[in-house]
CSV table of C-alpha atoms in Angstrom, one decimal:
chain,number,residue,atom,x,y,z
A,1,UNK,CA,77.0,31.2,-46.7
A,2,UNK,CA,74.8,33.2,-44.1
A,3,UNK,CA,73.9,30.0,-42.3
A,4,UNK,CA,77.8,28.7,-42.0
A,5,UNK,CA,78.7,32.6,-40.3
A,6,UNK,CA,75.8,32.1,-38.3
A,7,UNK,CA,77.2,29.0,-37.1
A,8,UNK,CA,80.4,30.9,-35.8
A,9,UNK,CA,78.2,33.5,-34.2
A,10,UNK,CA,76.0,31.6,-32.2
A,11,UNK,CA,79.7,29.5,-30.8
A,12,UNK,CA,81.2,33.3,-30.2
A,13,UNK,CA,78.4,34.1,-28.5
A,14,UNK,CA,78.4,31.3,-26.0
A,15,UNK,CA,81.6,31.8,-25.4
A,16,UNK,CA,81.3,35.3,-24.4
A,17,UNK,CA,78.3,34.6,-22.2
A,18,UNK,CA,80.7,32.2,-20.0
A,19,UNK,CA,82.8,35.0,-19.0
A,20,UNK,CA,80.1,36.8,-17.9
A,21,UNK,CA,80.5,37.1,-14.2
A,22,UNK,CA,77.6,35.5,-12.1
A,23,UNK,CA,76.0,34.3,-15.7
A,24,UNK,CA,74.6,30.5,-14.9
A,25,UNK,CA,76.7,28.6,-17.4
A,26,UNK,CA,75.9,24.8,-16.1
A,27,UNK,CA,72.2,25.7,-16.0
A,28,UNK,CA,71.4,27.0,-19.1
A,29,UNK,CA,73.6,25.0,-21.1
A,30,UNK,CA,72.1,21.6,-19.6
A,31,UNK,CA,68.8,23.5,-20.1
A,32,UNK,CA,69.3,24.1,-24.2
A,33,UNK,CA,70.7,20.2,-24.3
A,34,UNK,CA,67.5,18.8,-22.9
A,35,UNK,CA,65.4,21.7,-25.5
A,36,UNK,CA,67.1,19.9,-28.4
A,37,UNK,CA,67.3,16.2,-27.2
A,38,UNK,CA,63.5,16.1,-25.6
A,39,UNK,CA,62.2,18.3,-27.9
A,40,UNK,CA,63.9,19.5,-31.1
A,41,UNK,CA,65.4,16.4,-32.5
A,42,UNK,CA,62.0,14.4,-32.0
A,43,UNK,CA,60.4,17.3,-33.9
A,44,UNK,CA,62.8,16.7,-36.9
A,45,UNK,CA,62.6,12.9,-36.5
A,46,UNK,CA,58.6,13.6,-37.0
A,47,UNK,CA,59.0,15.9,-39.7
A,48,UNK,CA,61.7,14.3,-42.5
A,49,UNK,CA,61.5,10.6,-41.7
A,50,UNK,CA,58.0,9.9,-43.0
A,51,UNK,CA,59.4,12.0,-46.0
A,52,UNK,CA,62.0,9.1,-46.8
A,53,UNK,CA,62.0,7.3,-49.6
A,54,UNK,CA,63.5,4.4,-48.3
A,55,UNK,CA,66.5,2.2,-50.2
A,56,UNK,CA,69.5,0.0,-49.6
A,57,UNK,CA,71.5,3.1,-50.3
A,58,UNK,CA,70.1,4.2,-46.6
A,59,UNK,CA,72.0,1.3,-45.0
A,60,UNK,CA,75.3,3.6,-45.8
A,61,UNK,CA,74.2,7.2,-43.7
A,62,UNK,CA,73.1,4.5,-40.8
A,63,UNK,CA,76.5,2.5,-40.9
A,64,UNK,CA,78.7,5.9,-40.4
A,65,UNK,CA,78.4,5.7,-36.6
A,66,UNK,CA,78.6,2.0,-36.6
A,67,UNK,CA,81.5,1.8,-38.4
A,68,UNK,CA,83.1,4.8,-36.9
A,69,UNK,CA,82.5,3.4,-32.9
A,70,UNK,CA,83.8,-0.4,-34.3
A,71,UNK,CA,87.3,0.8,-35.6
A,72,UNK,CA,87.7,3.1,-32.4
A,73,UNK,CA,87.1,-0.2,-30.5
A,74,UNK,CA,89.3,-2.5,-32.1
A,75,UNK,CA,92.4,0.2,-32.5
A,76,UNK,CA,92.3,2.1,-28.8
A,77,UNK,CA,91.8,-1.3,-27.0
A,78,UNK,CA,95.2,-2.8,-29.0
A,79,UNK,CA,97.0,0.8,-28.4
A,80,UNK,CA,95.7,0.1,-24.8
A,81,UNK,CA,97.4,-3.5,-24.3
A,82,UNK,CA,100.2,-2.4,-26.3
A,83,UNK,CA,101.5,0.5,-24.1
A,84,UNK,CA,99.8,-0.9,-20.7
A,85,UNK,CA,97.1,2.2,-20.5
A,86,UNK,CA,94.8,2.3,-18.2
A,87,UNK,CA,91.1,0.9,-18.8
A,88,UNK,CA,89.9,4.2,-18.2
A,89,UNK,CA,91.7,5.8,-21.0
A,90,UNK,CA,91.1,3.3,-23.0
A,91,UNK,CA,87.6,3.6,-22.7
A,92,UNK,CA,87.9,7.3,-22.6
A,93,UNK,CA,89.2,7.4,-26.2
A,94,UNK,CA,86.6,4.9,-27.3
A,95,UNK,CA,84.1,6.5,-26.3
A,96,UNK,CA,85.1,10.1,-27.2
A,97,UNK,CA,86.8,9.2,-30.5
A,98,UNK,CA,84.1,7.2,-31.5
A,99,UNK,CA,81.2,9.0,-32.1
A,100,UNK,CA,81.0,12.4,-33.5
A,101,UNK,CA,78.6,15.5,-33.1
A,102,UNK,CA,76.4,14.6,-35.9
A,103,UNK,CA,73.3,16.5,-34.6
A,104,UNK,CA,74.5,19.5,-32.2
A,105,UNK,CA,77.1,20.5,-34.7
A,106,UNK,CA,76.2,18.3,-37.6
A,107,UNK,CA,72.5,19.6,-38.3
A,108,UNK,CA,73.7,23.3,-38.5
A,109,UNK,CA,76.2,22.4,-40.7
A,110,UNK,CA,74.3,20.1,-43.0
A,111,UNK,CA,71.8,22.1,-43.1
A,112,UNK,CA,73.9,24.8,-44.5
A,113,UNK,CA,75.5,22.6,-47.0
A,114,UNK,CA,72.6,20.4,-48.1
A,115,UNK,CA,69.5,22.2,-47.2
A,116,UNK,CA,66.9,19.9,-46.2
A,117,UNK,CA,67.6,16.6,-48.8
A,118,UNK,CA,71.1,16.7,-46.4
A,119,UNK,CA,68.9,16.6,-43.8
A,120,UNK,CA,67.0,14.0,-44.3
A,121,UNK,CA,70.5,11.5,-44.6
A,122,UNK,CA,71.7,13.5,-41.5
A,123,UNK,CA,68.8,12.3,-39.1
A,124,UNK,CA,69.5,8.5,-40.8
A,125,UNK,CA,73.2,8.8,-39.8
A,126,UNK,CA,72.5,10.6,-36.4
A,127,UNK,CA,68.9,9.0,-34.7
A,128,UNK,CA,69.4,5.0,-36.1
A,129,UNK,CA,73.5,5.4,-35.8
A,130,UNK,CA,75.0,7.7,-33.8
A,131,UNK,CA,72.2,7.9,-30.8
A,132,UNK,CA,71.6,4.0,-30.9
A,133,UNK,CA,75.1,3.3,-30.4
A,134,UNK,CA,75.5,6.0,-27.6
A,135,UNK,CA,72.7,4.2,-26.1
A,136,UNK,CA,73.9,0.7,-26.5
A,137,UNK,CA,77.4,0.1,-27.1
A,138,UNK,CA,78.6,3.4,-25.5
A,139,UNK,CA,77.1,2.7,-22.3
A,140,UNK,CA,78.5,-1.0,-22.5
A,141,UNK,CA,81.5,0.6,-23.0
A,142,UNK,CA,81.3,3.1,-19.9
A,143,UNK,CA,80.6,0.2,-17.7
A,144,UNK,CA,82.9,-2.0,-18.5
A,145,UNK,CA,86.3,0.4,-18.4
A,146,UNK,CA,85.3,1.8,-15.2
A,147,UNK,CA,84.3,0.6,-11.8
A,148,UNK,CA,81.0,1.2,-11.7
A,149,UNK,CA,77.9,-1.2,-13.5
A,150,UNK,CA,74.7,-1.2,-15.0
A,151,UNK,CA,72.3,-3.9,-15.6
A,152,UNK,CA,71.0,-4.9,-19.5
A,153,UNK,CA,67.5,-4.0,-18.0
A,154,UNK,CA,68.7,-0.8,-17.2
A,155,UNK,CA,70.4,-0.3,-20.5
A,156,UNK,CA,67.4,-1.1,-22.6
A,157,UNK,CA,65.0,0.6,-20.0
A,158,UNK,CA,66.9,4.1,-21.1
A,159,UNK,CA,67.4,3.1,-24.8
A,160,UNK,CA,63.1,2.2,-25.0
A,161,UNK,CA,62.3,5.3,-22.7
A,162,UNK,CA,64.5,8.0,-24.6
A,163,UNK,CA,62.3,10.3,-26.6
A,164,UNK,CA,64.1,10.5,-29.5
A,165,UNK,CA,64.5,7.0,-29.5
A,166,UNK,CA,60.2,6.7,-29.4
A,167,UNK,CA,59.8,9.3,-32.1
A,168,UNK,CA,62.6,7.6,-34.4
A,169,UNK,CA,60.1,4.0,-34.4
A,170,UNK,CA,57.1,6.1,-34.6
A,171,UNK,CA,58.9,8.0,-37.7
A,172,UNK,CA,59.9,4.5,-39.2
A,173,UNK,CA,56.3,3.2,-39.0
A,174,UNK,CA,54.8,6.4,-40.0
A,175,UNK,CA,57.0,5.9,-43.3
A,176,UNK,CA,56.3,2.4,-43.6
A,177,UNK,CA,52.2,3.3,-43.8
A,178,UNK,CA,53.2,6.4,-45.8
A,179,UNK,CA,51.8,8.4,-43.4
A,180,UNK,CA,52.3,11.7,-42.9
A,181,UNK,CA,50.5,15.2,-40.2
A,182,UNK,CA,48.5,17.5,-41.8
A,183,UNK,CA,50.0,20.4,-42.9
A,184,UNK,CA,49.9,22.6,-40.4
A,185,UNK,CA,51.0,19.8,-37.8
A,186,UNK,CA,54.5,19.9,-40.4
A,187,UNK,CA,54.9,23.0,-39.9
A,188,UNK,CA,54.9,23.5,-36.0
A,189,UNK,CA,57.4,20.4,-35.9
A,190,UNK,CA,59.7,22.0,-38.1
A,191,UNK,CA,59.2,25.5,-36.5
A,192,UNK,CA,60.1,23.4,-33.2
A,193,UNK,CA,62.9,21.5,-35.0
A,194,UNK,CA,64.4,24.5,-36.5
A,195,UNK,CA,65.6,25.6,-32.6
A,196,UNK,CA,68.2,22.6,-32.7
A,197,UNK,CA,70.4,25.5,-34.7
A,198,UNK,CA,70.4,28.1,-32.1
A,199,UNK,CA,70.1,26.5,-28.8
A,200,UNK,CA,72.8,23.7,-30.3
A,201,UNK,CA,75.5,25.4,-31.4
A,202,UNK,CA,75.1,28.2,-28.0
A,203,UNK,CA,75.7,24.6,-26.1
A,204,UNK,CA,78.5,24.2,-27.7
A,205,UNK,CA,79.9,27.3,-26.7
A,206,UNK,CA,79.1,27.6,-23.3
A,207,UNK,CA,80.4,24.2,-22.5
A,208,UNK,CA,83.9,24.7,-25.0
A,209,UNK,CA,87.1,24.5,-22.4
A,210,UNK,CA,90.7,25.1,-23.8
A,211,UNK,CA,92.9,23.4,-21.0
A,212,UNK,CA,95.9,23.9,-21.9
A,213,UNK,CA,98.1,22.8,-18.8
A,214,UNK,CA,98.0,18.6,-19.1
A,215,UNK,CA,99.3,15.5,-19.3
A,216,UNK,CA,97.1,13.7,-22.1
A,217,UNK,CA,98.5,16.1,-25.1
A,218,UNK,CA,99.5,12.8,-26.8
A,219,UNK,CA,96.1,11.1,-26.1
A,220,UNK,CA,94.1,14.1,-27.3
A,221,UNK,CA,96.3,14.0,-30.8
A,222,UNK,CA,95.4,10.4,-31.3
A,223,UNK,CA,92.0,10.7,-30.6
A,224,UNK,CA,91.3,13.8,-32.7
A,225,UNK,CA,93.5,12.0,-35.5
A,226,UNK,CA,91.0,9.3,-35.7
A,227,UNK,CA,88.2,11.1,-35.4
A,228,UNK,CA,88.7,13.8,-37.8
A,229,UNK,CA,90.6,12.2,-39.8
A,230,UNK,CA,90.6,8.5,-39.8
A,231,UNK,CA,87.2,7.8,-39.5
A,232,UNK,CA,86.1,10.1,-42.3
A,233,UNK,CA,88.9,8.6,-44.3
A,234,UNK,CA,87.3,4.8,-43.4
A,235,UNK,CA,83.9,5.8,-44.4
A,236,UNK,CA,85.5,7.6,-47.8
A,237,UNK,CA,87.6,4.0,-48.9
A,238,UNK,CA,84.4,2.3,-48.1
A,239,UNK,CA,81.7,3.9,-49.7
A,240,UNK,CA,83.6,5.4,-52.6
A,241,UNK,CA,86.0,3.1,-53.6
A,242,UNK,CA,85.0,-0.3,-52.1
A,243,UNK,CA,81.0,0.0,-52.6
A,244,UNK,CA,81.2,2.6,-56.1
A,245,UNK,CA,78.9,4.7,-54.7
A,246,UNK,CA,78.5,8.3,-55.6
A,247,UNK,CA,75.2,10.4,-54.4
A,248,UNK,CA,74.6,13.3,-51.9
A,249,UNK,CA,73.4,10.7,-49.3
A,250,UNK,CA,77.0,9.4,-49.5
A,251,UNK,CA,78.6,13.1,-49.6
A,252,UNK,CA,76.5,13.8,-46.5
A,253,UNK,CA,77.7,10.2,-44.5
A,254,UNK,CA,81.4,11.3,-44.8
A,255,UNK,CA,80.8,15.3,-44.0
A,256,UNK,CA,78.6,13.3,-41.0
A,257,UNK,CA,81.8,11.0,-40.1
A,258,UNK,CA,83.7,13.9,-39.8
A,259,UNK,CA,82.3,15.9,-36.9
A,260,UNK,CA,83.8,16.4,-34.1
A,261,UNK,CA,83.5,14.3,-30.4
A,262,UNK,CA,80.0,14.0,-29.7
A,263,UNK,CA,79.1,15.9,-26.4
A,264,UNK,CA,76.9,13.5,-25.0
A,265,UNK,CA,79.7,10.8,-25.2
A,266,UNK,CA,82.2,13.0,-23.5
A,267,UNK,CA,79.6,13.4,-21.1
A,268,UNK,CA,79.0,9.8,-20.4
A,269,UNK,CA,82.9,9.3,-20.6
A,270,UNK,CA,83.3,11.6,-17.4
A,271,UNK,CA,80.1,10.7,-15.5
A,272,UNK,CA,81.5,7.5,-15.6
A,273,UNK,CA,84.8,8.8,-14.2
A,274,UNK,CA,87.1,7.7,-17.5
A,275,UNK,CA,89.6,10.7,-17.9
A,276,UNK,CA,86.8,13.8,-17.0
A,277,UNK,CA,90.1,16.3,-18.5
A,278,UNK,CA,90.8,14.8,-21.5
A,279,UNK,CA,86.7,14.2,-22.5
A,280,UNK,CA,86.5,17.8,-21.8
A,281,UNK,CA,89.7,18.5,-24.0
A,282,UNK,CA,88.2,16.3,-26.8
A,283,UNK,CA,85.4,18.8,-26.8
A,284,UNK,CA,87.0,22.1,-26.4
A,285,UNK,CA,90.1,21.4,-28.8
A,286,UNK,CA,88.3,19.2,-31.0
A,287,UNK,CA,85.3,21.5,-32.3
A,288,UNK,CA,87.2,24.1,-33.6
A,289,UNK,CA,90.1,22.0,-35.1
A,290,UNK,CA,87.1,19.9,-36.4
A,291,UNK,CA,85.9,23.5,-38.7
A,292,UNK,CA,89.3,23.7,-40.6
A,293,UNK,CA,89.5,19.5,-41.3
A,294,UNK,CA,85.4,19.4,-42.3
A,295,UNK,CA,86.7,22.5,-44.7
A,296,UNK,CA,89.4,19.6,-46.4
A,297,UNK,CA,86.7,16.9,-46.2
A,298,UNK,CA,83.9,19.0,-48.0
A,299,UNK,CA,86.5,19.6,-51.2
A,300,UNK,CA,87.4,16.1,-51.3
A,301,UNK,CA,83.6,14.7,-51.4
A,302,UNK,CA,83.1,17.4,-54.0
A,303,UNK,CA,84.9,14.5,-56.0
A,304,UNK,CA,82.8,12.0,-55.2
């Protein structure tokens, strides 16, 4: 219970330092995201993948983000051609509807839920899913819907030199020996790893926006619908009552499908010039909506 208030705090907190007059928002958010992405996540990477005990029940937490990015595909590119939208909303809602916060906001909340077994499904659903398809079909996606264009050489130049990405393989084959660091080598990654909480979640709240004069209100309810709601509900028919399967790993995939927009995505949906308002609306509308609908989802996979 002390983690999940801790959680609000730390979001409070970064929202009170942006109306601090002169206070460096841009900086020291972009500073905390490149803490956690360049170092914390490939501290907890190290630390709970060679801990795995690997099964095809695995193959589920990985498929969340898979599954999740495919159905935003196939239903915002009909909706698209349907109602003559534009490709850059098109591939804004993709993109920003179809992959969800599963390590800024998902750790801390896992964490508080699961404790570390959660964990270790979290990293499988957020390192192997959601950051491999940011780094592969995302980008595809950002290319193609807007004007600009990127070479496969320099898409799998970023995916291969990503550090996350390196300490995910070295993980895997660490596991695969059964290898593990000495002792006090765990402990220094998971003292590194356990910043992903703090610096995370104050992201989060220095870069939250509630604009509240615009045109994409209807585009914004769509996209929140399917990812708070839809998505989650996919993952939930499959696993549960198409596959039978019933564990914590599975518990943890749908919590995991229901986050809210991923930052990064929004961020790669604006840089790339594909609705910058209503990425950013997706973000600051969609994380706190996403605390009252992950508060429905956690009854119903008490069920499970």
């Amino acid at each position: 219970m002390n983690n999940l208030i801790l959680i609000f705090i730390y979001i409070v907190v970064g929202l009170i330092l942006q109306r601090i007059k002169g206070f460096p928002v841009s900086k020291v958010y972009k500073g905390f995201n490149k803490l956690v992405i360049y170092y914390c996540l490939p501290a907890l990477a190290l630390f709970y993948i060679p801990k795995i005990h690997w099964n095809n029940q695995l193959l589920y937490p990985i498929g969340v983000a898979w599954i999740g990015f495919a159905g935003a595909f196939i239903l915002f590119r009909f909706l698209g051609k349907k109602y003559g939208w534009s490709k850059k909303l098109t591939g804004c809602l993709i993109l920003t509807a179809g992959l969800g916060n599963t390590s800024f906001l998902g750790f801390p909340i896992i964490q508080a839920l699961y404790g570390d077994e959660g964990m270790k499904t979290a990293i499988l659903v957020d390192q192997p899913g959601s950051f491999v398809v940011l780094s592969t079909l995302g980008i595809l996606v950002a290319t193609l819907y807007s004007k600009g264009g990127e070479s496969g050489g320099a898409i799998l130049k970023k995916i291969l030199l990503f550090p996350p990405f390196i300490t995910f393989v070295v993980a895997c084959i660490m596991n695969i020996y059964n290898f593990d660091f000495q002792q006090w080598v765990q402990s220094t990654l998971q003292f590194v790893g356990s910043g992903v909480t703090p610096l995370a979640l104050l992201s989060v709240g220095l870069q939250l926006r509630f604009e509240t004069r615009s045109q994409h209100w209807k585009f914004l309810g769509l996209g929140l619908l399917y990812k708070l709601i839809l998505t989650p509900a996919i993952i939930y028919i499959l696993y549960v009552l198409v596959f039978n399967q019933s564990s914590k790993i599975i518990e943890v995939a749908i919590m995991e499908a229901a986050m809210a927009p991923m930052i990064t995505a929004c961020i790669l949906a604006s840089s790339h010039g594909l609705k910058p308002r209503l990425s950013s609306m997706m973000i600051g509308f969609g994380i706190p909506i996403s605390f009252v609908t992950l508060i429905f989802w956690y009854f119903v996979v008490q069920f499970v």
